[in-house]
Each structure stands twice: as structure tokens, then as C-alpha cells.
Coordinates of C-alpha atoms and ligand atoms in Angstrom, one line a residue:
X1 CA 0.0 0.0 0.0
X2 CA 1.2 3.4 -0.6
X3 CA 1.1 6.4 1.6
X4 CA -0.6 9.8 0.5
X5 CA 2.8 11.3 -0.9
X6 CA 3.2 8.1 -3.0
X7 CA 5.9 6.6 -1.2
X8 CA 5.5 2.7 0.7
X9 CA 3.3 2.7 3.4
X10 CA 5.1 1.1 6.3
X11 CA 1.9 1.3 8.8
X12 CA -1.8 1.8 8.7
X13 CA -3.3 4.1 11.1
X14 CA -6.7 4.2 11.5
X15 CA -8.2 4.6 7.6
X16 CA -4.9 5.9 6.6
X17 CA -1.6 4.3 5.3
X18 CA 1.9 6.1 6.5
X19 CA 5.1 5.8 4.9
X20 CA 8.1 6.3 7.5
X21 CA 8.8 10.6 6.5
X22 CA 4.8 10.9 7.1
X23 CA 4.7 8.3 10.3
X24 CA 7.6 10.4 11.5
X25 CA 6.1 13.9 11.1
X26 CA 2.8 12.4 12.4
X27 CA 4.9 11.2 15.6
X28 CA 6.3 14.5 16.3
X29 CA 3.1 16.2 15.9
X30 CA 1.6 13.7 18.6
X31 CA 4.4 14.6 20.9
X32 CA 4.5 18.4 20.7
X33 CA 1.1 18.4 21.0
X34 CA 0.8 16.3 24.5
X35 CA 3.6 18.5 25.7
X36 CA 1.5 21.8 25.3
X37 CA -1.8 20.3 25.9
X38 CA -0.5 18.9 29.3
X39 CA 2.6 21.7 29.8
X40 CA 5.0 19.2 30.4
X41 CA 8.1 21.2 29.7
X42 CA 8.0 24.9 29.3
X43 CA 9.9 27.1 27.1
X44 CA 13.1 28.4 28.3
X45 CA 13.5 25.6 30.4
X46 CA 17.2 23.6 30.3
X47 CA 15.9 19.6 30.2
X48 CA 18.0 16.6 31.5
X49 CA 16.4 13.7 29.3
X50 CA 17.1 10.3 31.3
X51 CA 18.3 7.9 28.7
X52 CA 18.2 4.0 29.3
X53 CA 19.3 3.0 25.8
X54 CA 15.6 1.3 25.1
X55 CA 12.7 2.5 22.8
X56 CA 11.1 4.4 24.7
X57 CA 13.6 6.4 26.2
X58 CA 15.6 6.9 22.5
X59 CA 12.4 8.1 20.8
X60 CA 12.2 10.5 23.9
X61 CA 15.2 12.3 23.4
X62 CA 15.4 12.5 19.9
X63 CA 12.2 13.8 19.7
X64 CA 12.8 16.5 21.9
X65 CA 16.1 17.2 20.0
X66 CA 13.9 18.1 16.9
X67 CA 11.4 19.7 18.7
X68 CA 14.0 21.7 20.7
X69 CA 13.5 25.2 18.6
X70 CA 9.6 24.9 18.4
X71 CA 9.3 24.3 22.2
X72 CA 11.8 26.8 23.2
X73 CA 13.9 24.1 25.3
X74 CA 17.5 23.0 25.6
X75 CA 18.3 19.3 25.9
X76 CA 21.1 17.1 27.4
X77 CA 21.3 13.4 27.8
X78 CA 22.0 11.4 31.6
X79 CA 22.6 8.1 31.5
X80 CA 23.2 5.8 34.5
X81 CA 25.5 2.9 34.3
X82 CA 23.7 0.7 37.0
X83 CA 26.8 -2.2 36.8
X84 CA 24.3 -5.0 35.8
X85 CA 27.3 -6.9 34.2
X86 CA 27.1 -6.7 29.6
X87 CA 23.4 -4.9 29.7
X88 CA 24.8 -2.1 31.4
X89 CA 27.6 -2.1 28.8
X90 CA 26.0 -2.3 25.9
X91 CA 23.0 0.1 27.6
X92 CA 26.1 3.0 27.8
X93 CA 27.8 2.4 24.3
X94 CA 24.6 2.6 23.0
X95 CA 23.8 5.6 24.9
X96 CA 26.6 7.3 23.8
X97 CA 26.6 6.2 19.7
X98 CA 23.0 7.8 20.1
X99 CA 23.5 10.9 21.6
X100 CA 26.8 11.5 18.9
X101 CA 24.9 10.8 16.1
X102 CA 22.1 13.3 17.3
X103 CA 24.6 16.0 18.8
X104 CA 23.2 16.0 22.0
X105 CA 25.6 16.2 25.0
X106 CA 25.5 13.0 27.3
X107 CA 26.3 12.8 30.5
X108 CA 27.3 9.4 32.2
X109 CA 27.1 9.0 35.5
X110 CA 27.9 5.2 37.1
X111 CA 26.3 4.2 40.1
X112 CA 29.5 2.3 41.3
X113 CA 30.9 5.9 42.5
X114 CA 28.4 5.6 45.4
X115 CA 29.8 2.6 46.0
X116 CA 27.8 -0.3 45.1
X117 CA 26.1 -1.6 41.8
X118 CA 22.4 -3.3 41.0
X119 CA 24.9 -6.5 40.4
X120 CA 25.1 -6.3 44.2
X121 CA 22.2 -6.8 45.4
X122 CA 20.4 -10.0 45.7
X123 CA 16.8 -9.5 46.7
X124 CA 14.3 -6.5 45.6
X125 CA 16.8 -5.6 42.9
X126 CA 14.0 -3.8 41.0
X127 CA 13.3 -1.7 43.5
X128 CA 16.7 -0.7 44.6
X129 CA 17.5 0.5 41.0
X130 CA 14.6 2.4 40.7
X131 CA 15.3 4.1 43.4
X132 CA 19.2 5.0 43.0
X133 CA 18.2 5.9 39.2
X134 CA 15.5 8.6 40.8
X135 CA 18.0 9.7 43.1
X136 CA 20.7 9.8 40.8
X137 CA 18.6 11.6 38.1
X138 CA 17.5 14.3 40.9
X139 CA 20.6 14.9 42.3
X140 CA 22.4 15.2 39.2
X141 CA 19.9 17.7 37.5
X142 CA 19.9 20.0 40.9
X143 CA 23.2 19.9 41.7
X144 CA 23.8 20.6 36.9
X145 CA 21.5 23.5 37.0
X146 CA 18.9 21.8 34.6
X147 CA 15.3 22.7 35.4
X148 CA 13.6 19.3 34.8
X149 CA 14.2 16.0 34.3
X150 CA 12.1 14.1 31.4
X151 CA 11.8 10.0 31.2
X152 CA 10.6 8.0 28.4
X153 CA 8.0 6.3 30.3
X154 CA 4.9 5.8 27.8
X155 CA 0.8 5.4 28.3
X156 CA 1.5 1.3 29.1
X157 CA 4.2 2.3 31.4
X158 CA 1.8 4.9 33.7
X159 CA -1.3 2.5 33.1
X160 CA 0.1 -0.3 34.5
X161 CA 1.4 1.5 37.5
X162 CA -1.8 2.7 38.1
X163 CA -2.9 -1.3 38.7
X164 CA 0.0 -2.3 40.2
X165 CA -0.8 0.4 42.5
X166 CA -4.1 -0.1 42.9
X167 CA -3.5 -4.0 43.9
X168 CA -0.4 -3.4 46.4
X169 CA -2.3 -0.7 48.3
X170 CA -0.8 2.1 47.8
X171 CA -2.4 5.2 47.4
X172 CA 0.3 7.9 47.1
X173 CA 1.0 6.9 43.7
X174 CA -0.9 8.8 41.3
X175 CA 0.6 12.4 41.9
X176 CA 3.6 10.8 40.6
X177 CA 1.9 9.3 37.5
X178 CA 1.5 12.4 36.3
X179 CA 2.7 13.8 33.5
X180 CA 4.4 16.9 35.0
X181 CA 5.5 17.4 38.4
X182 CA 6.6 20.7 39.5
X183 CA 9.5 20.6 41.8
X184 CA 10.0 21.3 45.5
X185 CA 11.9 21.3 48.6
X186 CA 15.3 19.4 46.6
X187 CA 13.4 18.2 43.7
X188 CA 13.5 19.1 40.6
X189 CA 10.3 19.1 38.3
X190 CA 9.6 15.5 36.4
X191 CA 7.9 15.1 33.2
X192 CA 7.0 12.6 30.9
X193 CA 6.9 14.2 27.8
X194 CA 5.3 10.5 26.0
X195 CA 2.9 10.1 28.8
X196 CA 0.2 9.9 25.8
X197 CA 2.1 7.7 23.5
X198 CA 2.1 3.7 23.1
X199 CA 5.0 2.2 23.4
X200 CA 4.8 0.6 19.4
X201 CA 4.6 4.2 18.2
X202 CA 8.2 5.1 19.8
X203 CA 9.3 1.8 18.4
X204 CA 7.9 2.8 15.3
X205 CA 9.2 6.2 15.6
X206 CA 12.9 4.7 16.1
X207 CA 12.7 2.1 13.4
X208 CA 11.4 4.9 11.0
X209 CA 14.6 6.9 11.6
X210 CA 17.0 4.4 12.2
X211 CA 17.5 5.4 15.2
X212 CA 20.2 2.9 17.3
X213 CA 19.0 1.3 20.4
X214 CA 19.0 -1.9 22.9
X215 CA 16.0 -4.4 22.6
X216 CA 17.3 -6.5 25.4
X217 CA 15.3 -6.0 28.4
X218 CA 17.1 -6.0 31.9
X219 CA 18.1 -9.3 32.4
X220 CA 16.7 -8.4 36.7
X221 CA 13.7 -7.2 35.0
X222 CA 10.4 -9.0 36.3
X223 CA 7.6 -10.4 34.2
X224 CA 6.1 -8.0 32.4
X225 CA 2.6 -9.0 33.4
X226 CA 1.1 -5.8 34.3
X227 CA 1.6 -4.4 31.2
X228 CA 0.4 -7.5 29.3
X229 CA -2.8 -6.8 31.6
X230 CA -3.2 -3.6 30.3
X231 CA -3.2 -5.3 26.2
X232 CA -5.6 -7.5 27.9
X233 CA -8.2 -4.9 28.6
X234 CA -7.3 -2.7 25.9
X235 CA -8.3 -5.4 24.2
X236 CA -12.1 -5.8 25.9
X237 CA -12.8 -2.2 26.6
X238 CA -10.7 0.0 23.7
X239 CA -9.7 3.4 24.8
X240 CA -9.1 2.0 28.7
X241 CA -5.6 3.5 28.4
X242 CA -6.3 6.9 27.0
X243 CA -9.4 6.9 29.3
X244 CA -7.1 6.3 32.7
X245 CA -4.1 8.5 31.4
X246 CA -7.1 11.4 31.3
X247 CA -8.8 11.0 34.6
X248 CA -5.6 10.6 36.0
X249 CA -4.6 14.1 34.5
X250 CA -8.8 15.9 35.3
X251 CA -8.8 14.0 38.9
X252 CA -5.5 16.7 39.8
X253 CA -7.5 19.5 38.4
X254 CA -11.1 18.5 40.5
X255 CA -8.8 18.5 43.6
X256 CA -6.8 21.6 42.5
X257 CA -10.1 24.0 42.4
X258 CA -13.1 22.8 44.5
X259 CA -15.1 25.2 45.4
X260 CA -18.7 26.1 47.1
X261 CA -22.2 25.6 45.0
X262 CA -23.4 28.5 44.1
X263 CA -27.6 27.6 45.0
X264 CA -26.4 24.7 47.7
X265 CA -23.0 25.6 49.0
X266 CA -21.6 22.1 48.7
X267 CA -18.5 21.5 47.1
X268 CA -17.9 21.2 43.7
X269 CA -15.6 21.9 40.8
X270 CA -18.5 23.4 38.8
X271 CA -20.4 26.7 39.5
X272 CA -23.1 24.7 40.3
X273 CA -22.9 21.3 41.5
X274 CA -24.0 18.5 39.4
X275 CA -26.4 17.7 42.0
X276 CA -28.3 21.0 42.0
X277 CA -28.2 20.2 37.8
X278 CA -29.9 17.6 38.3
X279 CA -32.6 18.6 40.8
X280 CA -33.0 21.7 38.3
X281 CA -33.4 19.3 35.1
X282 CA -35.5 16.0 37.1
X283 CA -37.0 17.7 39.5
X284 CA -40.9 18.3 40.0
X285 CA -41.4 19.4 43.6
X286 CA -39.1 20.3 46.1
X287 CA -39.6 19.0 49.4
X288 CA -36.1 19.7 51.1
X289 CA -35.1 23.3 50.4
X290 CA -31.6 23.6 48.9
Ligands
LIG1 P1 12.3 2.1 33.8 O1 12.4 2.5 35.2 O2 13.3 1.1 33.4 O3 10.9 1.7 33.4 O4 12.6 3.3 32.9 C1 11.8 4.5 32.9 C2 12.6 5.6 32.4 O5 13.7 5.9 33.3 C3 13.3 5.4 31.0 O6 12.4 5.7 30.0 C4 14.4 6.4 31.1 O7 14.0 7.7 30.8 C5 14.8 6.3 32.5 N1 15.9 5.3 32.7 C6 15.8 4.0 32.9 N2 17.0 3.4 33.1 C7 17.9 4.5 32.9 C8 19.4 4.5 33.0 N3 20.1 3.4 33.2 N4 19.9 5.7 32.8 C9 19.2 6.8 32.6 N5 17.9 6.8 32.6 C10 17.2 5.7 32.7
LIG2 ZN1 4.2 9.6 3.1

């Protein structure tokens, strides 16, 4: 099939076949777009782009580096080498091929300068490398000047933290699913400028540019069954993911802005609350008065 400029289609989306220029251009549009609709980074602002080596993260940063100008940003690169034996290796050459071919400037920073490595430790891995890689990432973008840091996580990413969440019990997770969060105290702002994007569109995205990156996953890496959940239900109600990366986003702003009811004085985020809409639209005869 051939895309609307006449060249091979390489993907059909929706009614319409793409060829890799138009996929790419589409792909960039996406992106710009969540990052104004959601203000994930703001113009002016000097952005340390965390880079693992994987899709996700590649697509990230290269597609901040072309839309550098239009957003008004600046970009750099931060990898961490985490010391999990030939992944980590090939995670950093790869890292560093990357950011040369795109002339962005790459930082490395390797975890065994603190004095251990993800190598070391034997039980809740996972967990201890997330947390040195958020540390690491915070405390290198404070102490560098940058003004935010961005990850690569993608919609699967953020929805199936939102379950996993759900199911351990722990409810101070979904401030930090969102897709901007404004620094404070020693933190710097986060953002997750593909917040909105599937993770077979950045794949897409670096296949369509040849971009070079590291399939392998991390060989400490669980299953990944919570995003194979999400496919799942994707699957049996379409538009789950887009519908929880949204609610996620409007359930911040209903908090952000409550105020009183203008005929009942109960709180709401409306004018008028949807009660006293409904009283006004069902109702016949009042018997309690409002
Ligand atoms: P993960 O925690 O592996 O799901 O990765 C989430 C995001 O964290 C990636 O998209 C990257 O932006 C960032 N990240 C993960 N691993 C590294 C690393 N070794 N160095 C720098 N950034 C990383
Ligand atoms: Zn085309």
C-alpha cells in the first residue's frame, strides 16, 4: 500500500496508510502536542532527558532534540550505568553512539561511584534500581543546574502502575503518574513528555529513523505482566488507556479548584454542582429546600 505522498506505506493508522517521512512527522506532531496540551516542559527551560538505551527512552530524546526550537527548550542526555554486568555495557555504548549521532551532549554517571552496583544486590533488585536511578537523576539535575528532568515512560508504562498500584495498596502513587510534576523542597520538576504515546509508536518512531537502540530487556527485570494486563483490557474495553491517562490528569484539576455551589454551598468543581443540575433538570417538587 502506498502512503498519500506516493511513497511505501510502512503502517496503517486508523483509515490511513503512513510511509516512514509521514509516520515520523505524524509522531512528532503527537508529541508536541501532548507536551503543550499537558505543559510538560515549558519554554526556556534547560531539560536533562534520562536515557536507558531502550525505545522508549531513545524516541524521547530524539524527539525532543527536533522539537528543541519549536518548544523553546534545551536538551542534554544522563545516562546511568547501573553495573548490571554486559546490559549495562552495551546500555552505555549505546547511549553514547545515540547521543553522537544526534549531537546532544550525554552525561554518564555510574552508580559504582556511590559505592555499590544493581549487580550487588540479591533480593528487591527492581526496587533498589529504581530508586538510585531517581536519586541519581534528581541529584544530578539539581546539583547541573537543569530545570527538569524528562523519562521515556509511555501510556503502558503509567497504566500499569496505576494497577499495580491499585493491587499493592498504595495510594500515594498517582501524583507521581502524572505527566508533570513541578518541583519542590530538593526536587526538581519531572515530566513525561510520551505520557500519551504507546509504546509501538516510539518503536515505530525509532525504526522509522533508524534510530540505534538496545531491545534487550534488563536481564533483573520482572515479568512484564502488568503491562500484558493492560493489552488485555485494551483489548475488551478499547480506549481503557487513553481513558485512565485522562482522569488521572482531570482527577489533579477537580482537587486543584473545588469550590462552594453556588444555590447549595456544597462543594464542587463546577459553578453549580452536578447535584443541584440535576434537581433543576428532574426535578418536579421540592420537598427539602436547597
Ligand atoms: P524504567 O524505570 O526502566 O521503566 O525506565 C523508565 C525511564 O527511566 C526510562 O524511559 C528512562 O527515561 C529512565 N531510565 C531508565 N534506566 C535508565 C538509565 N540506566 N539511565 C538513565 N535513565 C534511565
Ligand atoms: Zn508519506
Amino acid at each position: 500500500m502506498r502512503c498519500e505522498c506516493g511513497k511505501n506505506a510502512i503502517e496503517k493508522i486508523g483509515n490511513r496508510y503512513y510511509c516512514k517521512e509521514c509516520y515520523s512527522k505524524r509522531y512528532l506532531s503527537l508529541v508536541e502536542r501532548s507536551i503543550r496540551r499537558y505543559g510538560i516542559l515549558k519554554r526556556g527551560e534547560r531539560v536533562l532527558a534520562a536515557v536507558s538505551g531502550g525505545k522508549d527512552s531513545v524516541a524521547m530524546i530524539a524527539a525532543l532534540k527536533e522539537l528543541e526550537d519549536k518548544l523553546g527548550i534545551k536538551v542534554e542526555a544522563l545516562h546511568i550505568n547501573l553495573g548490571i554486568g554486559e546490559y549495562s555495557r552495551k546500555s552505555e555504548e549505546v547511549c553514547r553512539e545515540l547521543c553522537d549521532n544526534l549531537g546532544i551532549p550525554l552525561h554518564v554517571v555510574n552508580l559504582s561511584e556511590y559505592g555499590f552496583t544493581i549487580s550487588d544486590v540479591r533480593k528487591k533488585a527492581c526496587s533498589v534500581c529504581g530508586n538510585a536511578k531517581r536519586y541519581i537523576m534528581n541529584r544530578f539535575a539539581r546539583e547541573q543546574g537543569f530545570d527538569v528532568v524528562a523519562t521515556g515512560h509511555c501510556a503502558e508504562d503509567v497504566v500499569a502502575n496505576v494497577l499495580k498500584n491499585l493491587y499493592s495498596g498504595n495510594f500515594e502513587w498517582s501524583e507521581k503518574l502524572l505527566p508533570r510534576i513541578e518541583g519542590y523542597f530538593k526536587f526538581v520538576s519531572k515530566a513525561k513528555p510520551l505520557y500519551e504515546i504507546g509504546e509501538k509508536e516510539n518503536l515505530l518512531f525509532v525504526l522509522s529513523r533508524r534510530l540505534i537502540f538496545l531491545p534487550d530487556e534488563c536481564p533483573k527485570a520482572p515479568d512484564q505482566k502488568w503491562k500484558e494486563l493492560v493489552y488485555v483490557i485494551e483489548k475488551r474495553i478499547p480506549g481503557f488507556k487513553k481513558g485512565v491517562l485522562r482522569s488521572l490528569v482531570r482527577r489533579e484539576k477537580v482537587e486543584g479548584e473545588l469550590k462552594s455551589c453556588k444555590i447549595c454551598g456544597e462543594p464542587t468543581s463546577t459553578e453549580v454542582c452536578q447535584f443541584c443540575r440535576n434537581v433543576k433538570k428532574f426535578g418536579k417538587v421540592r420537598k427539602i429546600p436547597l
